[in-house]
XYZ file of C-alpha atoms in Angstrom:
681
model
C 89.558 57.205 111.709
C 87.489 54.244 112.900
C 90.375 53.018 115.095
C 90.742 56.488 116.555
C 87.045 56.583 117.494
C 87.243 53.126 119.116
C 90.314 54.065 121.142
C 88.715 57.317 122.221
C 85.547 55.493 123.373
C 87.630 52.988 125.361
C 89.574 55.830 126.983
C 86.324 57.565 127.941
C 85.086 54.283 129.478
C 88.301 53.946 131.521
C 87.960 57.554 132.677
C 84.378 56.940 133.786
C 85.423 53.798 135.670
C 88.342 55.634 137.321
C 86.029 58.475 138.340
C 83.536 56.006 139.804
C 86.273 54.345 141.803
C 87.084 57.749 143.290
C 83.409 58.358 144.078
C 82.543 60.653 141.226
C 80.297 60.656 138.178
C 81.984 61.914 134.950
C 80.169 64.118 132.392
C 81.685 65.270 129.052
C 79.833 67.983 127.066
C 79.951 68.624 123.287
C 82.757 71.141 123.704
C 85.011 68.511 125.336
C 84.730 70.018 128.874
C 84.832 67.580 131.851
C 82.542 67.886 134.846
C 82.770 65.709 138.004
C 79.807 65.152 140.303
C 80.364 63.574 143.794
C 78.625 60.260 144.550
C 77.226 59.396 148.010
C 75.650 56.048 148.463
C 75.661 55.588 144.675
C 73.753 58.778 144.036
C 74.916 61.996 142.450
C 75.102 64.862 144.949
C 73.442 68.012 143.685
C 74.977 71.443 144.243
C 72.474 72.214 147.001
C 73.134 68.937 148.765
C 76.872 69.482 148.391
C 76.616 72.779 150.275
C 75.023 71.034 153.286
C 77.767 68.424 153.649
C 80.264 68.498 156.451
C 83.170 70.848 155.766
C 85.741 68.102 156.112
C 83.860 65.911 153.656
C 83.497 68.749 151.179
C 87.191 69.460 151.440
C 88.060 65.853 150.876
C 85.719 65.525 147.894
C 87.057 68.725 146.367
C 90.659 67.585 146.742
C 89.995 64.212 145.207
C 88.026 65.868 142.376
C 90.834 68.311 141.568
C 93.393 65.548 141.413
C 91.083 63.470 139.261
C 90.418 66.391 136.887
C 94.114 67.046 136.497
C 94.709 63.397 135.777
C 91.877 63.213 133.251
C 92.846 66.538 131.641
C 96.052 64.958 130.488
C 93.992 62.181 128.885
C 91.843 64.777 127.102
C 94.840 66.716 125.821
C 96.267 63.540 124.418
C 92.963 62.788 122.669
C 92.859 66.352 121.311
C 96.391 66.066 119.940
C 95.613 62.783 118.301
C 92.335 64.134 116.890
C 94.051 67.277 115.517
C 96.742 65.195 113.886
C 94.112 62.982 112.367
C 92.170 65.972 111.056
C 95.344 67.454 109.619
C 95.978 64.197 107.859
C 92.404 64.230 106.551
C 92.749 67.826 105.295
C 96.059 67.021 103.697
C 94.501 64.047 101.966
C 91.554 66.171 100.809
C 93.943 68.865 99.555
C 96.019 66.310 97.664
C 92.897 64.812 96.123
C 91.521 68.246 95.205
C 94.903 69.293 93.834
C 94.948 66.270 91.533
C 91.459 67.115 90.254
C 92.331 70.795 89.803
C 95.584 70.040 88.033
C 93.743 67.755 85.625
C 91.180 70.482 84.883
C 93.698 73.329 84.670
C 96.307 71.490 82.616
C 94.572 72.179 79.252
C 94.225 75.846 80.191
C 97.883 76.137 81.115
C 98.806 74.365 77.903
C 96.722 76.723 75.750
C 97.171 80.000 77.612
C 100.263 79.434 79.724
C 102.322 81.765 77.557
C 100.209 84.628 78.856
C 101.751 85.450 82.216
C 98.646 87.213 83.496
C 96.393 84.244 82.713
C 98.890 81.766 84.096
C 99.065 83.782 87.310
C 95.275 83.892 87.502
C 94.956 80.122 87.063
C 97.540 79.606 89.808
C 95.689 81.992 92.130
C 92.370 80.216 91.502
C 93.976 76.854 92.260
C 95.435 78.098 95.531
C 92.188 79.808 96.577
C 90.137 76.657 96.000
C 92.577 74.541 97.996
C 92.511 77.077 100.833
C 88.709 77.046 101.012
C 87.851 73.385 100.547
C 85.679 73.231 103.668
C 83.612 76.274 102.666
C 83.289 75.008 99.127
C 82.225 71.592 100.395
C 79.533 73.265 102.459
C 78.447 75.041 99.260
C 78.096 78.397 100.973
C 74.733 77.286 102.395
C 75.473 78.902 105.727
C 75.693 82.320 104.026
C 79.305 82.859 105.035
C 81.983 83.804 102.571
C 85.628 83.039 102.653
C 88.190 85.759 102.107
C 88.645 86.691 98.452
C 91.958 86.083 96.700
C 92.619 89.811 96.801
C 92.211 89.866 100.558
C 88.939 91.805 100.455
C 85.497 90.631 101.326
C 82.573 91.653 99.172
C 78.827 91.493 99.169
C 76.377 89.618 97.014
C 77.670 91.213 93.801
C 81.180 91.618 94.949
C 80.476 95.050 96.388
C 83.273 97.503 97.036
C 86.584 96.184 98.306
C 86.280 95.846 102.045
C 82.604 96.823 101.976
C 80.133 95.094 104.203
C 77.126 96.291 102.230
C 75.009 93.861 100.279
C 73.778 90.352 100.985
C 76.079 87.462 101.758
C 77.427 85.992 98.542
C 77.477 82.483 97.215
C 81.090 81.464 97.672
C 81.169 80.075 94.151
C 80.480 83.591 92.768
C 84.100 84.493 93.462
C 85.120 82.259 90.573
C 82.800 83.880 88.006
C 84.478 85.110 84.799
C 83.777 88.479 83.161
C 84.253 87.856 79.443
C 85.440 91.358 78.657
C 85.937 90.884 74.898
C 84.954 87.853 72.822
C 86.514 87.572 69.365
C 86.197 83.800 69.169
C 83.834 84.021 66.195
C 85.874 86.698 64.399
C 87.806 85.722 61.296
C 90.975 87.750 60.923
C 91.567 91.036 62.693
C 88.494 92.609 64.306
C 87.036 95.636 62.508
C 84.780 97.699 64.772
C 82.639 100.551 63.409
C 81.522 102.844 66.235
C 78.396 104.698 65.094
C 77.796 106.449 68.419
C 81.193 107.455 69.833
C 80.314 108.506 73.372
C 82.901 108.203 76.125
C 81.373 105.010 77.545
C 80.906 103.411 74.107
C 84.555 104.073 73.267
C 86.331 103.577 76.588
C 83.994 101.181 78.401
C 82.350 101.713 81.777
C 81.850 100.327 85.270
C 78.165 99.666 85.795
C 76.520 99.750 89.202
C 73.533 97.990 90.678
C 71.215 99.268 93.347
C 69.888 97.418 96.349
C 68.026 99.069 99.205
C 69.202 102.468 97.998
C 72.873 101.516 97.955
C 74.983 101.322 94.798
C 77.569 98.609 94.490
C 79.651 97.049 91.766
C 82.165 94.304 91.117
C 84.398 93.046 88.359
C 81.527 91.382 86.486
C 80.006 94.823 85.873
C 83.052 96.115 83.973
C 81.963 96.589 80.354
C 84.316 96.876 77.382
C 84.305 99.791 74.957
C 84.803 99.657 71.204
C 88.466 100.551 71.771
C 88.891 97.267 73.684
C 86.857 95.215 71.193
C 89.029 96.497 68.353
C 92.277 95.410 70.032
C 94.447 93.641 67.490
C 92.450 95.180 64.653
C 90.841 98.399 63.508
C 88.428 100.924 64.989
C 86.509 103.139 62.542
C 84.874 106.310 63.869
C 83.185 109.258 62.165
C 85.278 112.178 63.323
C 82.415 114.676 63.018
C 80.418 112.666 65.575
C 83.478 112.209 67.771
C 84.475 115.857 68.098
C 80.933 116.745 69.146
C 81.638 114.814 72.363
C 84.714 116.478 73.910
C 84.980 113.905 76.702
C 85.124 111.035 74.216
C 87.645 112.896 72.034
C 89.938 113.611 74.980
C 89.607 110.041 76.245
C 90.566 108.617 72.854
C 93.602 110.883 72.500
C 94.705 110.081 76.047
C 94.432 106.340 75.393
C 96.355 106.524 72.114
C 99.060 108.692 73.644
C 99.590 106.383 76.647
C 99.025 103.132 74.781
C 96.548 102.063 77.462
C 92.769 101.957 77.602
C 91.515 102.602 81.123
C 87.960 101.844 82.164
C 86.986 104.659 84.472
C 84.237 107.131 85.193
C 84.961 110.435 83.399
C 82.993 112.348 86.045
C 85.427 111.257 88.741
C 87.378 114.495 88.810
C 88.429 117.210 91.176
C 85.174 119.023 90.642
C 83.134 115.994 91.681
C 82.977 114.087 94.921
C 84.788 110.809 94.392
C 82.924 107.649 95.224
C 84.454 104.381 96.259
C 84.746 102.035 93.307
C 86.963 99.429 91.715
C 89.907 100.359 89.492
C 90.487 97.813 86.718
C 93.962 97.431 85.323
C 94.397 99.324 82.019
C 94.396 97.263 78.841
C 97.430 97.559 76.586
C 96.364 98.987 73.233
C 97.179 97.332 69.926
C 94.699 99.014 67.598
C 94.604 101.154 64.474
C 92.062 103.974 64.766
C 90.620 105.226 61.479
C 88.791 108.557 61.506
C 86.399 109.194 58.624
C 85.289 112.739 57.898
C 85.364 115.796 55.696
C 88.439 117.714 54.607
C 87.155 120.721 56.529
C 87.156 118.750 59.786
C 90.651 117.415 59.062
C 92.011 120.918 58.540
C 90.238 122.195 61.652
C 91.829 119.518 63.845
C 95.182 119.864 62.095
C 95.453 123.545 62.962
C 93.715 123.601 66.352
C 94.958 120.435 68.085
C 98.680 119.674 67.869
C 98.079 116.154 69.203
C 96.029 115.265 66.139
C 98.910 115.308 63.660
C 101.161 113.351 66.028
C 98.642 110.575 66.598
C 96.998 110.418 63.157
C 99.869 110.546 60.692
C 98.332 108.929 57.620
C 95.724 110.653 55.467
C 93.867 109.105 52.540
C 91.205 110.583 50.276
C 88.268 108.267 49.542
C 86.466 108.341 46.205
C 82.703 108.123 45.893
C 82.955 106.704 42.366
C 84.881 103.995 40.548
C 85.544 103.376 36.872
C 82.902 101.395 34.998
C 84.990 98.406 34.049
C 83.707 94.811 33.772
C 85.523 93.929 36.985
C 84.065 96.867 38.906
C 80.610 96.183 37.482
C 80.793 92.657 38.892
C 81.807 94.114 42.265
C 78.872 96.534 42.226
C 76.398 93.801 41.292
C 77.719 91.611 44.116
C 77.175 94.495 46.542
C 73.635 94.937 45.240
C 72.994 91.206 45.667
C 74.183 91.484 49.255
C 71.677 94.306 49.775
C 68.940 92.056 48.371
C 69.931 89.225 50.704
C 70.376 91.327 53.841
C 67.131 93.265 53.345
C 65.140 90.155 52.434
C 64.013 91.611 49.086
C 62.506 89.790 46.148
C 65.088 88.638 43.606
C 66.074 91.149 40.922
C 66.057 90.170 37.260
C 69.042 90.667 34.977
C 67.407 93.689 33.333
C 66.753 95.214 36.754
C 70.364 94.744 37.815
C 71.530 96.241 34.514
C 69.215 99.214 35.117
C 70.702 99.644 38.586
C 74.197 99.711 37.085
C 73.044 102.399 34.643
C 71.475 104.327 37.510
C 74.798 104.099 39.352
C 76.414 105.804 36.354
C 73.604 108.374 36.336
C 74.311 109.186 39.987
C 78.013 109.451 39.140
C 77.101 111.734 36.186
C 79.543 109.849 34.007
C 79.093 106.965 31.572
C 82.545 105.684 32.472
C 82.017 105.691 36.242
C 79.888 104.001 38.892
C 78.797 105.574 42.123
C 79.851 104.018 45.414
C 76.928 105.566 47.273
C 75.300 102.200 47.888
C 72.701 103.599 50.364
C 71.155 105.648 47.526
C 70.867 102.538 45.363
C 69.526 100.566 48.318
C 66.673 103.030 48.840
C 65.694 102.777 45.181
C 65.845 98.973 45.337
C 63.547 98.877 48.358
C 61.014 101.149 46.641
C 61.116 99.116 43.424
C 60.737 95.873 45.371
C 57.677 97.269 47.151
C 56.092 98.100 43.785
C 56.880 94.608 42.502
C 55.440 93.004 45.625
C 52.236 95.056 45.356
C 51.933 93.983 41.729
C 52.310 90.327 42.742
C 55.496 89.895 40.704
C 57.889 87.079 41.487
C 60.928 89.260 40.924
C 61.839 92.898 40.375
C 62.128 93.953 36.732
C 63.411 97.065 34.954
C 59.875 98.484 34.761
C 59.524 98.438 38.542
C 62.751 100.420 38.866
C 61.572 102.931 36.270
C 58.292 103.418 38.152
C 60.201 103.814 41.417
C 62.354 106.561 39.872
C 59.249 108.242 38.463
C 57.495 108.042 41.823
C 60.516 109.476 43.591
C 60.721 112.373 41.140
C 56.987 112.980 41.490
C 57.310 113.310 45.254
C 60.123 115.851 44.936
C 59.291 117.834 41.776
C 56.641 120.230 43.098
C 58.786 123.308 42.512
C 59.927 121.985 39.144
C 56.310 121.532 38.063
C 55.502 125.055 39.185
C 58.324 126.400 37.038
C 57.167 124.340 34.057
C 53.637 125.638 34.535
C 55.011 129.180 34.359
C 56.696 128.306 31.058
C 53.410 126.853 29.784
C 51.576 130.081 30.601
C 54.491 132.077 29.170
C 54.877 133.907 32.427
C 58.517 132.962 32.009
C 59.519 134.020 28.511
C 61.563 131.302 26.850
C 60.993 130.579 23.170
C 61.439 127.059 21.819
C 60.832 127.990 18.196
C 61.463 130.896 15.878
C 64.509 133.147 15.634
C 65.707 136.354 17.293
C 68.711 138.653 17.065
C 70.777 138.991 20.220
C 68.891 136.300 22.090
C 69.867 132.762 23.077
C 68.515 130.069 25.357
C 70.842 129.313 28.244
C 70.444 126.543 30.815
C 70.881 126.409 34.576
C 70.398 123.896 37.379
C 68.276 124.506 40.459
C 68.601 122.521 43.687
C 65.580 122.137 45.969
C 66.794 119.952 48.814
C 68.257 116.869 47.137
C 66.226 117.312 43.938
C 68.095 118.902 41.033
C 66.394 120.023 37.832
C 67.314 122.106 34.822
C 65.646 125.319 33.659
C 66.028 127.272 30.403
C 66.614 131.020 30.524
C 66.473 133.710 27.889
C 69.806 135.487 27.557
C 69.567 138.853 25.828
C 72.226 141.186 24.475
C 72.140 144.693 23.044
C 75.029 146.656 21.498
C 75.480 150.241 20.384
C 77.911 153.102 19.924
C 79.920 154.201 22.927
C 82.890 153.575 25.145
C 81.117 151.728 27.959
C 82.210 148.266 26.917
C 80.068 145.208 27.591
C 78.170 145.540 30.830
C 77.229 142.516 32.897
C 73.820 143.538 34.220
C 73.875 140.689 36.754
C 77.051 142.114 38.242
C 75.729 145.681 38.116
C 72.677 144.522 40.067
C 74.950 142.611 42.481
C 73.316 139.353 41.439
C 76.343 137.895 39.663
C 78.834 135.760 41.539
C 82.616 135.952 41.067
C 82.812 132.944 38.738
C 80.071 134.371 36.523
C 81.903 137.703 36.457
C 85.102 135.920 35.442
C 83.204 134.241 32.606
C 82.112 137.639 31.347
C 85.703 138.870 31.417
C 86.816 135.825 29.411
C 84.065 136.614 26.902
C 85.474 140.126 26.437
C 88.974 138.678 26.087
C 87.746 136.459 23.252
C 86.427 139.496 21.375
C 89.742 141.295 21.845
C 91.765 138.380 20.557
C 89.481 137.710 17.595
C 88.388 141.163 16.407
C 90.644 143.858 17.931
C 93.918 143.106 16.148
C 93.607 145.969 13.622
C 91.397 148.381 15.525
C 90.352 149.184 19.072
C 87.347 147.419 20.531
C 84.996 150.342 21.105
C 81.336 149.664 21.817
C 78.688 149.754 24.467
C 76.625 146.664 25.176
C 74.812 144.756 27.873
C 74.154 141.102 28.674
C 71.666 139.670 31.142
C 69.526 136.724 32.143
C 66.031 138.024 31.567
C 63.456 137.378 34.304
C 66.213 136.260 36.662
C 65.815 137.633 40.165
C 68.173 135.379 42.093
C 71.942 135.237 42.259
C 73.631 133.942 39.113
C 76.833 132.007 39.654
C 79.049 129.884 37.461
C 80.390 130.216 33.928
C 78.371 127.470 32.236
C 76.250 130.093 30.426
C 79.203 132.066 29.058
C 78.952 130.183 25.748
C 75.291 131.175 25.340
C 76.123 134.742 26.396
C 78.861 134.955 23.768
C 76.451 133.537 21.177
C 73.898 136.248 21.994
C 76.607 138.917 21.794
C 77.919 137.699 18.425
C 74.347 137.535 17.108
C 73.713 141.113 18.222
C 76.960 142.323 16.634
C 76.376 140.465 13.359
C 72.693 141.384 13.384
C 71.869 137.809 12.473
C 69.213 135.810 14.347
C 69.713 132.730 16.498
C 67.417 129.717 16.234
C 65.507 129.612 19.504
C 64.654 125.944 19.065
C 68.110 125.320 20.515
C 69.489 125.799 24.002
C 73.197 126.138 24.654
C 75.255 125.230 27.714
C 79.021 125.369 28.039
C 81.792 127.609 29.277
C 84.026 129.393 26.801
C 87.766 129.997 26.933
C 89.678 133.053 25.712
C 90.561 131.131 22.557
C 86.948 130.146 21.868
C 87.050 126.536 23.069
C 83.847 125.245 24.648
C 84.684 123.785 28.055
C 82.925 121.110 30.089
C 80.323 122.116 32.670
C 78.324 120.357 35.356
C 74.713 119.222 35.455
C 74.405 118.535 31.715
C 71.841 115.769 32.263
C 69.560 117.975 34.324
C 69.932 120.846 31.845
C 69.026 118.691 28.852
C 66.103 117.146 30.738
C 64.869 120.610 31.728
C 64.839 121.990 28.165
C 63.373 118.733 26.863
C 60.537 118.965 29.401
C 59.625 122.485 28.248
C 59.749 121.441 24.592
C 57.727 118.273 25.182
C 54.957 120.164 26.958
C 54.774 122.578 24.035
C 55.126 119.825 21.474
C 58.248 118.328 19.966
C 58.803 119.655 16.442
C 61.844 117.636 15.471
C 63.947 120.797 15.408
C 64.589 121.379 19.111
C 67.819 120.360 20.742
C 70.679 121.251 23.056
C 74.254 122.246 22.287
C 76.735 121.049 24.893
C 80.523 120.745 25.227
C 81.928 117.712 23.441
C 83.895 116.948 26.604
C 80.578 116.377 28.418
C 79.420 113.550 26.144
C 80.771 110.958 28.592
C 78.643 112.559 31.315
C 75.368 111.928 29.502
C 73.086 109.517 31.372
C 69.686 110.644 30.136
C 66.214 109.207 30.852
C 64.837 106.718 28.371
C 62.206 109.149 27.064
C 64.936 111.625 26.061
C 67.042 108.878 24.473
C 64.024 107.607 22.536
C 63.130 111.125 21.351
C 66.689 111.602 20.076
C 66.571 108.209 18.348
C 63.305 109.161 16.585
C 64.739 112.508 15.489
C 62.293 114.488 17.619
C 65.065 116.021 19.721
C 68.728 116.667 19.045
C 71.965 116.857 20.996
C 74.925 118.656 19.438
C 78.396 118.220 20.982
C 80.563 121.227 20.066
C 84.214 121.975 20.700
C 84.445 125.619 19.669
C 82.192 128.638 19.681
C 82.459 128.792 15.876
C 80.794 125.353 15.610
C 78.058 126.452 17.966
C 77.388 129.674 16.070
C 77.079 127.833 12.757
C 74.433 125.541 14.280
C 72.615 128.385 16.031
C 72.577 130.788 13.060
C 72.975 128.549 10.034
C 75.801 130.815 8.801
C 79.435 129.834 8.405
C 81.545 131.536 11.076
C 84.500 132.119 8.791
C 88.208 132.413 9.519
C 90.479 135.413 9.031
C 92.391 135.239 5.778
C 95.962 136.199 4.933
C 94.861 139.779 4.305
C 93.409 139.976 7.815
C 89.793 139.941 6.675
C 86.997 137.418 7.151
C 85.132 135.916 4.189
C 82.361 138.077 2.812
C 78.979 137.113 4.193
C 80.451 135.000 7.000
C 79.187 135.525 10.513
C 82.522 136.745 11.806
C 82.883 138.988 8.754
C 79.603 140.645 9.715
C 80.770 140.969 13.329
C 84.082 142.496 12.257
C 82.346 144.957 9.962
C 79.912 145.995 12.697
C 82.699 146.521 15.216
C 84.551 148.677 12.695
C 81.474 150.804 12.139
C 80.875 151.166 15.887
C 84.490 152.173 16.443
C 84.395 154.744 13.633
C 81.219 156.258 15.026
C 82.598 156.386 18.560
C 85.899 158.088 17.716
C 86.773 161.470 16.165
C 86.636 161.538 12.360
C 90.251 162.787 12.192
C 91.423 159.634 13.844
C 89.041 157.390 11.984
C 90.275 158.575 8.582
C 93.652 156.939 9.210
C 92.251 153.414 9.743
C 92.216 150.817 7.004
C 88.875 149.970 5.443
C 87.184 146.764 6.611
C 87.745 143.589 4.696
C 84.358 143.838 2.978
C 85.648 146.825 1.013
C 82.985 149.229 2.241
C 83.952 152.629 3.631
C 81.448 153.094 6.400
C 81.082 156.188 8.558
C 83.090 158.720 6.549
């Protein structure tokens, strides 16, 4: 380059000397244009002086000048060719040097990602674009100009719209910015994405826009990924009930799963809207498993109303909210509770506190052999107990703090329960917890006020007499009994038929009801107590009202398991405690429900001290013997029950009622009852 400059300077000096010999002064401007000025007497002739010269002299000067310019023009063209060749050599050298640097930088990328054709193509395009714009890159974009983009479109300061001139001039280096669409570099294993708010944009991604001087513009760096993209190669978990509430998101998800592609687009860009100019990213190929979590009702609704649902979601699994209480599962639960402690920054929990939490998990599961998986419920209790421990200045949470937290929670929610108990105290609600009565029994029910469940005792009363009306269910007659309760009453009648109507018709009139019950009665858990009241009324033998009875009864007399046994026992215990525990009170429950017992410590302690009793029973005969203190008795070979047995008294009473209800001519043909008495002749 230095030799070229020296040669060019020498050539310019020769040209100036040649021009001077011809009587001209040579001027060369920055653009490489030559200008000749005539010389007269060693002085440059100005344009005005040139006009006043003799015509012949002007003609001569002009002719010599034209020949000189033509001669020197050839010199200039030669210089230009040499300079262009030199610059081409310089650019080629710069390109080779830059290519070596780029290849060294890109080699690791090609080695790591070269198998991906799209990335390899992008790296190649970046390399070529840099080499094509070395001059602009060297200038650093300080002049505000921008080179053409690799796609052939110019764009503004933030990329703008393809071909748009809006927006400020960009930094040329901005064209090489990277939009990290999804980053799973810190993820171990397959990504698992839980989408709590499944809107269209959160699922499918979006193209954001920025505003400048009232104009909206966008570029590739404003393309944002949705959870469907972030879950690629893994799993996406969505609550289906939240998803179907957003029809646009639901349709977008189905469309993506059906096509196998996730497009980032504006859902409002439709025929009914004016389309705006924007970018259109390439769709991402989907490799994701979508898991919808919801209720059975929602599953059935989608199954029968959207034919695409069954085609796209072919696997169905039911999830349990409990697990068996085994040592292995207990360890798993405790580890989950420890994670809650760590994540929430709680005080440490003592061994007794963790053991109490495990017991509470069984209480929530309503089964000694199971543990609840409703960790959020346990977490709330842990936070409340930890707050009590912190206020007490304790270093860790103990069992007592948990007990106080449970008590405080019940206190906040038991307003209606306390009002009911106050009505029992004032005997506005008539339920006896001592003494005896014929045709009366204490049944138990569960009331739900919000999320607070509590048990209440009820007086069940029965009357019987002569007639053909059968046993009336007053709850049903008043349209207060539900279908399951009505079925329980029918089973009760079937038991009487099977037990006492084998040698005579069952002819009587009777009624059963929940006294002081003004709400709908549903369920069959009181059918055992109803049958006990009926048998007591028929036998005319009293029931001990210090006992309450819960349990369904079968046609054969088996006592069947029911729900809510803990709440029912707690409810009767609360009434008895407020009136004073006598050591006689207790609850009869199905033996099959023993595993469901997870009672408060005060109830357990009262049972241990003999102040309260729990009687598991398997048959109605067992229950009646406890309630009445009389042996139920079994039918002998002669078809009669033992004399003085409860069922013997019932059978005798039914015979008398039947004889009184039917014509004497018919009654005379019947065999006498097993007790040997001829009644009603």
